[in-house]
mmCIF file of C-alpha atoms and ligand atoms in Angstrom:
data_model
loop_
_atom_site.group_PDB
_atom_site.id
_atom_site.type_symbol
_atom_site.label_atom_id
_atom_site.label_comp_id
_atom_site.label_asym_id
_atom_site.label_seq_id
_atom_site.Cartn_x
_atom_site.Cartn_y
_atom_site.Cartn_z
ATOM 1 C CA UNK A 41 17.610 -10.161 136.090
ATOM 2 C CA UNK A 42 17.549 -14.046 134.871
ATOM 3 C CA UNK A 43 21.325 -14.903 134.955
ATOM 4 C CA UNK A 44 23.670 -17.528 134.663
ATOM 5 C CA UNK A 45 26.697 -18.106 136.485
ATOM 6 C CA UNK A 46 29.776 -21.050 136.364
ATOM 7 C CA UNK A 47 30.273 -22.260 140.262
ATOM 8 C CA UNK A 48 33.786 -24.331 140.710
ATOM 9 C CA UNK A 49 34.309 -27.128 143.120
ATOM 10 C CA UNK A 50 38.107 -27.088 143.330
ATOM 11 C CA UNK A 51 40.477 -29.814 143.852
ATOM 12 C CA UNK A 52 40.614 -29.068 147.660
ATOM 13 C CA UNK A 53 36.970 -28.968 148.371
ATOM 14 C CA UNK A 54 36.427 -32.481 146.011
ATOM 15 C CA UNK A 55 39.489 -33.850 147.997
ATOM 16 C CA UNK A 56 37.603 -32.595 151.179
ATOM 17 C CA UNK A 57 34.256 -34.776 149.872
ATOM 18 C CA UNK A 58 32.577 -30.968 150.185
ATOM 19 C CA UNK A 59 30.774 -31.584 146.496
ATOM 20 C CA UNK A 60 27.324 -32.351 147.859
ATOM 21 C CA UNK A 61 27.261 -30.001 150.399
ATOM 22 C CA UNK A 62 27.801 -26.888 147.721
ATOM 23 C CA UNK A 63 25.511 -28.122 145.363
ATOM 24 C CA UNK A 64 23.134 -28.195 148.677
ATOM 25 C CA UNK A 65 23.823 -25.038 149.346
ATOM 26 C CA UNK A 66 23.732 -23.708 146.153
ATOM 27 C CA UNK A 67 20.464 -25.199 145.154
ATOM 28 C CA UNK A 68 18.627 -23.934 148.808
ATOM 29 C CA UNK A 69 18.965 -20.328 147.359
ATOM 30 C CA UNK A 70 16.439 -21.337 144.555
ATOM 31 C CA UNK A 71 19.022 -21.469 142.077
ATOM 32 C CA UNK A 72 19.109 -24.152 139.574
ATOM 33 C CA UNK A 73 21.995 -26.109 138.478
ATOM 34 C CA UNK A 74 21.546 -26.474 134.656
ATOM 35 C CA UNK A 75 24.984 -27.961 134.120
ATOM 36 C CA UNK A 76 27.634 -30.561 135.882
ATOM 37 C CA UNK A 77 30.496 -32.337 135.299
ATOM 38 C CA UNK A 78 33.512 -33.606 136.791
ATOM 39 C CA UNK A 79 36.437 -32.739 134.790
ATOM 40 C CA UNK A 80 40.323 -32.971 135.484
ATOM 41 C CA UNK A 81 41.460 -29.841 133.498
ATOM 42 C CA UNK A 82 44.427 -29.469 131.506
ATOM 43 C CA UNK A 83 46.728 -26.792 131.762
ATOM 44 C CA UNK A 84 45.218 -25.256 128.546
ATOM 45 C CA UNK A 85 41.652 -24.590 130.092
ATOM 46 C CA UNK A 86 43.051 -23.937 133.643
ATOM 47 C CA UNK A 87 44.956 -20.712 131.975
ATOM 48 C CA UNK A 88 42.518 -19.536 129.872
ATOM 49 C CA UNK A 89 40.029 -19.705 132.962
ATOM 50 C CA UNK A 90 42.579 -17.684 135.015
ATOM 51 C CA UNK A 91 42.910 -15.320 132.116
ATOM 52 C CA UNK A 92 46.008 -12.973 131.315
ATOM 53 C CA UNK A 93 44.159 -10.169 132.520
ATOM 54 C CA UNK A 94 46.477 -6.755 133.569
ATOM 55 C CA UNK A 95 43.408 -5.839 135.614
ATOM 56 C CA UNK A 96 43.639 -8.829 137.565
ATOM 57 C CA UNK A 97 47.448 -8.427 138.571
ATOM 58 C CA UNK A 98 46.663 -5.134 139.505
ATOM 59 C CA UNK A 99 44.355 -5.828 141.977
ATOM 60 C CA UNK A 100 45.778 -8.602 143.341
ATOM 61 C CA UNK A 101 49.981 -7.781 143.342
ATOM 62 C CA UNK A 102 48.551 -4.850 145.373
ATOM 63 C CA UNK A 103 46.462 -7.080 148.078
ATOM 64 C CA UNK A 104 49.667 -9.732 148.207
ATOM 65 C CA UNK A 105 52.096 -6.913 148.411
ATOM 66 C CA UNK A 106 50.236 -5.675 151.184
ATOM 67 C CA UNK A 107 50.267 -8.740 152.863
ATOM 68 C CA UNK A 108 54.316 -8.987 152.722
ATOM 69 C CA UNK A 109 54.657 -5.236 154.206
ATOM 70 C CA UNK A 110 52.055 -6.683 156.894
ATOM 71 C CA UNK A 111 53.592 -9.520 158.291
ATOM 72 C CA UNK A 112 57.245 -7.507 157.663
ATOM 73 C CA UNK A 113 58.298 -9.877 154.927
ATOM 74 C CA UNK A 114 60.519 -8.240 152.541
ATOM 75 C CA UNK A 115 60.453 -8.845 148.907
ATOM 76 C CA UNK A 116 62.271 -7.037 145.756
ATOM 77 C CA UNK A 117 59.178 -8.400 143.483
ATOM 78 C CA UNK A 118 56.986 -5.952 141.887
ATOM 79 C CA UNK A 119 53.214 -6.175 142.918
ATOM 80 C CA UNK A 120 52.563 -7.907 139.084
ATOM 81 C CA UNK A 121 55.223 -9.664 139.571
ATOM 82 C CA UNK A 122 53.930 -11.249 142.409
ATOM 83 C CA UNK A 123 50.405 -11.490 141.012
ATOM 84 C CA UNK A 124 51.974 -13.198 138.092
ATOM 85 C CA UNK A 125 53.240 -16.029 140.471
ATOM 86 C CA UNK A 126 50.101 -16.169 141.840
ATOM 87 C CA UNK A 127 48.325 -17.049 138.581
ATOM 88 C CA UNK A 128 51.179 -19.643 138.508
ATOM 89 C CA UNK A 129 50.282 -21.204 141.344
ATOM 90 C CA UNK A 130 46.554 -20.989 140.600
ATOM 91 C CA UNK A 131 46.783 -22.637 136.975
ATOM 92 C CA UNK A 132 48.983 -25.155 138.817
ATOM 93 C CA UNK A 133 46.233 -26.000 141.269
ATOM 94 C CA UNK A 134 43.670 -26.028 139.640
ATOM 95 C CA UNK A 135 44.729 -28.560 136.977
ATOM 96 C CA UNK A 136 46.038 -30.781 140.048
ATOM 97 C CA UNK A 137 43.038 -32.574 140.575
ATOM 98 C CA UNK A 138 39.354 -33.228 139.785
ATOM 99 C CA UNK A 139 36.847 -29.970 140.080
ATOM 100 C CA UNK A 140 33.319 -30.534 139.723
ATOM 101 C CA UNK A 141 31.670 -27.601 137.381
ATOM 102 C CA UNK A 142 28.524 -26.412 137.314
ATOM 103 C CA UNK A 143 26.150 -23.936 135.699
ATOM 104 C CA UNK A 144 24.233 -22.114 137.739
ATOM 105 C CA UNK A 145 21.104 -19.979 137.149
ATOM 106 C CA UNK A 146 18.262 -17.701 138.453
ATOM 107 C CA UNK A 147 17.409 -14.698 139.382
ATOM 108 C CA UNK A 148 20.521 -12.955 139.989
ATOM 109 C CA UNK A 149 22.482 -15.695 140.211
ATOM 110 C CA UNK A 150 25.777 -14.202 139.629
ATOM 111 C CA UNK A 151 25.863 -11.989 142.794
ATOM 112 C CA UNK A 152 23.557 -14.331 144.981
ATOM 113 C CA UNK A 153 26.041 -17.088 144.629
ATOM 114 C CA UNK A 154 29.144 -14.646 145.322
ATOM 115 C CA UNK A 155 27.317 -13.715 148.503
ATOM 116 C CA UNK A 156 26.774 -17.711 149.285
ATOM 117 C CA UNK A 157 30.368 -18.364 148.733
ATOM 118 C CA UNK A 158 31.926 -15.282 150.594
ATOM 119 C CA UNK A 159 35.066 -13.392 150.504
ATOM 120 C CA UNK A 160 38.154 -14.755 149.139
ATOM 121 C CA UNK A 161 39.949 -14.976 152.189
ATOM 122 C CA UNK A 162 38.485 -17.558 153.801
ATOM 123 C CA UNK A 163 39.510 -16.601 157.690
ATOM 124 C CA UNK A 164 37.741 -13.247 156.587
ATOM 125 C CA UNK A 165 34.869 -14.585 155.079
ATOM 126 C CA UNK A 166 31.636 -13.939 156.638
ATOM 127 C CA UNK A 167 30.217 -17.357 158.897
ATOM 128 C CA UNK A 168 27.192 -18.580 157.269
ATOM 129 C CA UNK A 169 28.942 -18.754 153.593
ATOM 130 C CA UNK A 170 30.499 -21.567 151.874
ATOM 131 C CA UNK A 171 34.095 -20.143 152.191
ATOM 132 C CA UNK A 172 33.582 -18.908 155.802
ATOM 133 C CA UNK A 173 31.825 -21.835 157.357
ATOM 134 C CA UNK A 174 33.832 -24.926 155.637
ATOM 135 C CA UNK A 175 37.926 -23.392 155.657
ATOM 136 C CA UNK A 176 39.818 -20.759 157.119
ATOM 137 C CA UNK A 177 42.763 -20.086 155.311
ATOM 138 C CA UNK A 178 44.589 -16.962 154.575
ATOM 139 C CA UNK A 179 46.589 -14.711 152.271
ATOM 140 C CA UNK A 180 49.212 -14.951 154.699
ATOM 141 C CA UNK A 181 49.417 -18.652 155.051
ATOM 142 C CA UNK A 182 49.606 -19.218 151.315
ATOM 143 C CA UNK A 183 51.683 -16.364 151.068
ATOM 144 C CA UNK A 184 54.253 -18.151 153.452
ATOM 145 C CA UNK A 185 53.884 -21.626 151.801
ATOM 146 C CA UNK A 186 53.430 -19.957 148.469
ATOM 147 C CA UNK A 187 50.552 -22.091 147.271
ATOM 148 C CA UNK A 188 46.872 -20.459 146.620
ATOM 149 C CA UNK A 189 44.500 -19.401 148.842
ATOM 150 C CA UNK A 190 42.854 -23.026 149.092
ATOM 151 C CA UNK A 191 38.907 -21.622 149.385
ATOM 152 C CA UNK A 192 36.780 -24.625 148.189
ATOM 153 C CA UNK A 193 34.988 -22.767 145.435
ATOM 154 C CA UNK A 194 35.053 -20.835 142.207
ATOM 155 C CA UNK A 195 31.967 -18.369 141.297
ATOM 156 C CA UNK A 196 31.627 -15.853 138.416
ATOM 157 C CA UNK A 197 32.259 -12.323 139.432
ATOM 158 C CA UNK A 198 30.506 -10.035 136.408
ATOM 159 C CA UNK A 199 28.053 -11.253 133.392
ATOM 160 C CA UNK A 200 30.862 -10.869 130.999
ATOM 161 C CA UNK A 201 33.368 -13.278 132.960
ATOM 162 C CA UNK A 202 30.331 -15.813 133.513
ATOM 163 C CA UNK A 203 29.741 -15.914 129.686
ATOM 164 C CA UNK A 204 33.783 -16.812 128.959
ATOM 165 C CA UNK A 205 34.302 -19.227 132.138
ATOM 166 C CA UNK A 206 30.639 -21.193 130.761
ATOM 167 C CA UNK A 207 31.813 -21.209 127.087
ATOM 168 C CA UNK A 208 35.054 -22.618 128.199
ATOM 169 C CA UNK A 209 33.807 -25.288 130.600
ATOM 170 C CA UNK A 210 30.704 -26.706 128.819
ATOM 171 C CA UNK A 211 29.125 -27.306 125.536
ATOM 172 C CA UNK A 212 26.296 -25.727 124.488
ATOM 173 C CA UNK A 213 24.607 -29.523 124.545
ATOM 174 C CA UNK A 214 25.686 -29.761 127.934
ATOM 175 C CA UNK A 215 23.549 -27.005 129.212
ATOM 176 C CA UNK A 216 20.034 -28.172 129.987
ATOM 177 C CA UNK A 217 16.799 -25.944 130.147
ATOM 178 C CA UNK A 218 13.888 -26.924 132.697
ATOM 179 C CA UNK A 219 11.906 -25.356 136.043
ATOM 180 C CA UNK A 220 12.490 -26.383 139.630
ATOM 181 C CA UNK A 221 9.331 -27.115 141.288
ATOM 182 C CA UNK A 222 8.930 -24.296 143.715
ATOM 183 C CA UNK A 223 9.995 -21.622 141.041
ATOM 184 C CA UNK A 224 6.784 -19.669 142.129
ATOM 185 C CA UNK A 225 7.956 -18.929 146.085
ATOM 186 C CA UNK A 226 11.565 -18.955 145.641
HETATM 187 N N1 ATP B 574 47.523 -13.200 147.028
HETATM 188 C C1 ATP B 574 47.073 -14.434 146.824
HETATM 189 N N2 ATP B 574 47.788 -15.485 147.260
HETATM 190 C C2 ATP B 574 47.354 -16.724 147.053
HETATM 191 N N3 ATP B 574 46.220 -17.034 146.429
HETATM 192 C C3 ATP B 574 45.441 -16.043 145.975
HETATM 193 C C4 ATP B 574 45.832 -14.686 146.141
HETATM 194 N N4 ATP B 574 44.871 -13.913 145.577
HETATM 195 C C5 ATP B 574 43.951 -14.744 145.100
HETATM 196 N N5 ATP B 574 44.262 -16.022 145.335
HETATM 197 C C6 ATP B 574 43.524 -17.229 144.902
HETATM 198 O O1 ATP B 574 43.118 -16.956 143.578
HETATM 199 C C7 ATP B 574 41.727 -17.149 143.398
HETATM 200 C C8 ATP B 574 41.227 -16.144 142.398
HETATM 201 O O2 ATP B 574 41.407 -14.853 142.919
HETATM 202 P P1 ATP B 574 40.237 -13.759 142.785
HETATM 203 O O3 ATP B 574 40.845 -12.443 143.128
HETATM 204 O O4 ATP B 574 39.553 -13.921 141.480
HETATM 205 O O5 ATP B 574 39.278 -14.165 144.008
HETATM 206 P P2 ATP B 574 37.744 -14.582 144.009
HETATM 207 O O6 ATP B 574 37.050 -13.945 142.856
HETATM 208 O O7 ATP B 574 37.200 -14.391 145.382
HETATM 209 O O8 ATP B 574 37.856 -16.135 143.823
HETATM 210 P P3 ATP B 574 37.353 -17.030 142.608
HETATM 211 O O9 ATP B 574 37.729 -16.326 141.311
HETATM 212 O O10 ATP B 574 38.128 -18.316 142.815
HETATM 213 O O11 ATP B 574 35.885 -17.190 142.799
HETATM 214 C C9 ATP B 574 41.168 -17.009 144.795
HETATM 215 O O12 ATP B 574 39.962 -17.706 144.956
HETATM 216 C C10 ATP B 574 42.267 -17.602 145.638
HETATM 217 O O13 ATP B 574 42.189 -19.004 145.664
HETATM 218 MG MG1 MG B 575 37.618 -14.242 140.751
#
């Protein structure tokens, strides 16, 4: 299925001059970038992006409270409280610095570019992706310096999160149809 997707550079992977080599990667998948722009976000758009979402605390309070009983860290937080901070911290970073944003599409693009990236902790994140092969951070790490997981890039994770995170990044002017070249083999 002919998708679209909205890939992130964030601040640490611009700081880390990693820009090139994601679009690289990106585009030797056969994907094409129909979008990009460098843009240092406001608060506004960084908290929309990471939405208010209960499913989202859910999820991840669990995974960070997990991580405190693991490394025996004791807390009196609730697991959305502690996803709440998270978002915090995310909004925070993410509106720190430049990102460079990108739409992203082709076959399958949503999933295909999740794979390329790789899990969201990076020191678990399998070698050959963006996330595994360029940083190797951890939950427990942030956790301890209570900043985000720093993991280079954002990517879309469902059709109907790729549709709000595009809308909210570009314009629809700013969204430009055309072939690659090798469509035919890729
Ligand atoms: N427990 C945590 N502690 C610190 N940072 C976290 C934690 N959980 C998630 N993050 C950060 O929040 C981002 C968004 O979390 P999410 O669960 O959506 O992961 P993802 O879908 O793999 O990443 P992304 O949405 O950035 O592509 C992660 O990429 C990471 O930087
Ligand atoms: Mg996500």
């Amino acid at each position: 299925m002919m998708q679209r997707t909205l890939v992130l550079v964030k601040p640490d992977g611009v700081y880390r001059a990693l820009i090139g080599k994601v679009i690289s990667q990106i585009e030797d998948t056969g994907l094409r970038v129909i979008a990009m722009k460098m843009v240092w976000a406001d608060r506004k758009i960084a908290a929309v992006h990471y939405a208010d979402d209960p499913e989202w605390y859910k999820a991840t309070g669990a995974k960070t409270l997990q991580n405190y009983k693991d490394r025996g860290v004791k807390t009196n937080k609730t697991a959305e409280q502690l996803a709440r901070g998270v978002r915090e911290m995310l909004i925070k970073f993410i509106s720190s610095g430049p990102v460079v944003a990108m739409v992203v599409e082709g076959e399958s693009a949503i999933s295909v570019t999740r794979k390329l990236v790789g899990a969201t902790e990076p020191r678990k994140a399998e070698p050959y992706t963006i996330r595994g092969r360029y940083c190797s951070d951890s939950y427990e790490a942030a956790n301890e310096l209570q900043r985000p997981i720093l993991n280079i890039v954002h990517a879309s994770e469902d059709t109907k999160t790729a549709d709000r995170e595009i809308e909210l990044w570009f314009k629809k002017t700013e969204i430009f149809d055309y072939k690659r070249a090798d469509e035919k083999f890729v």
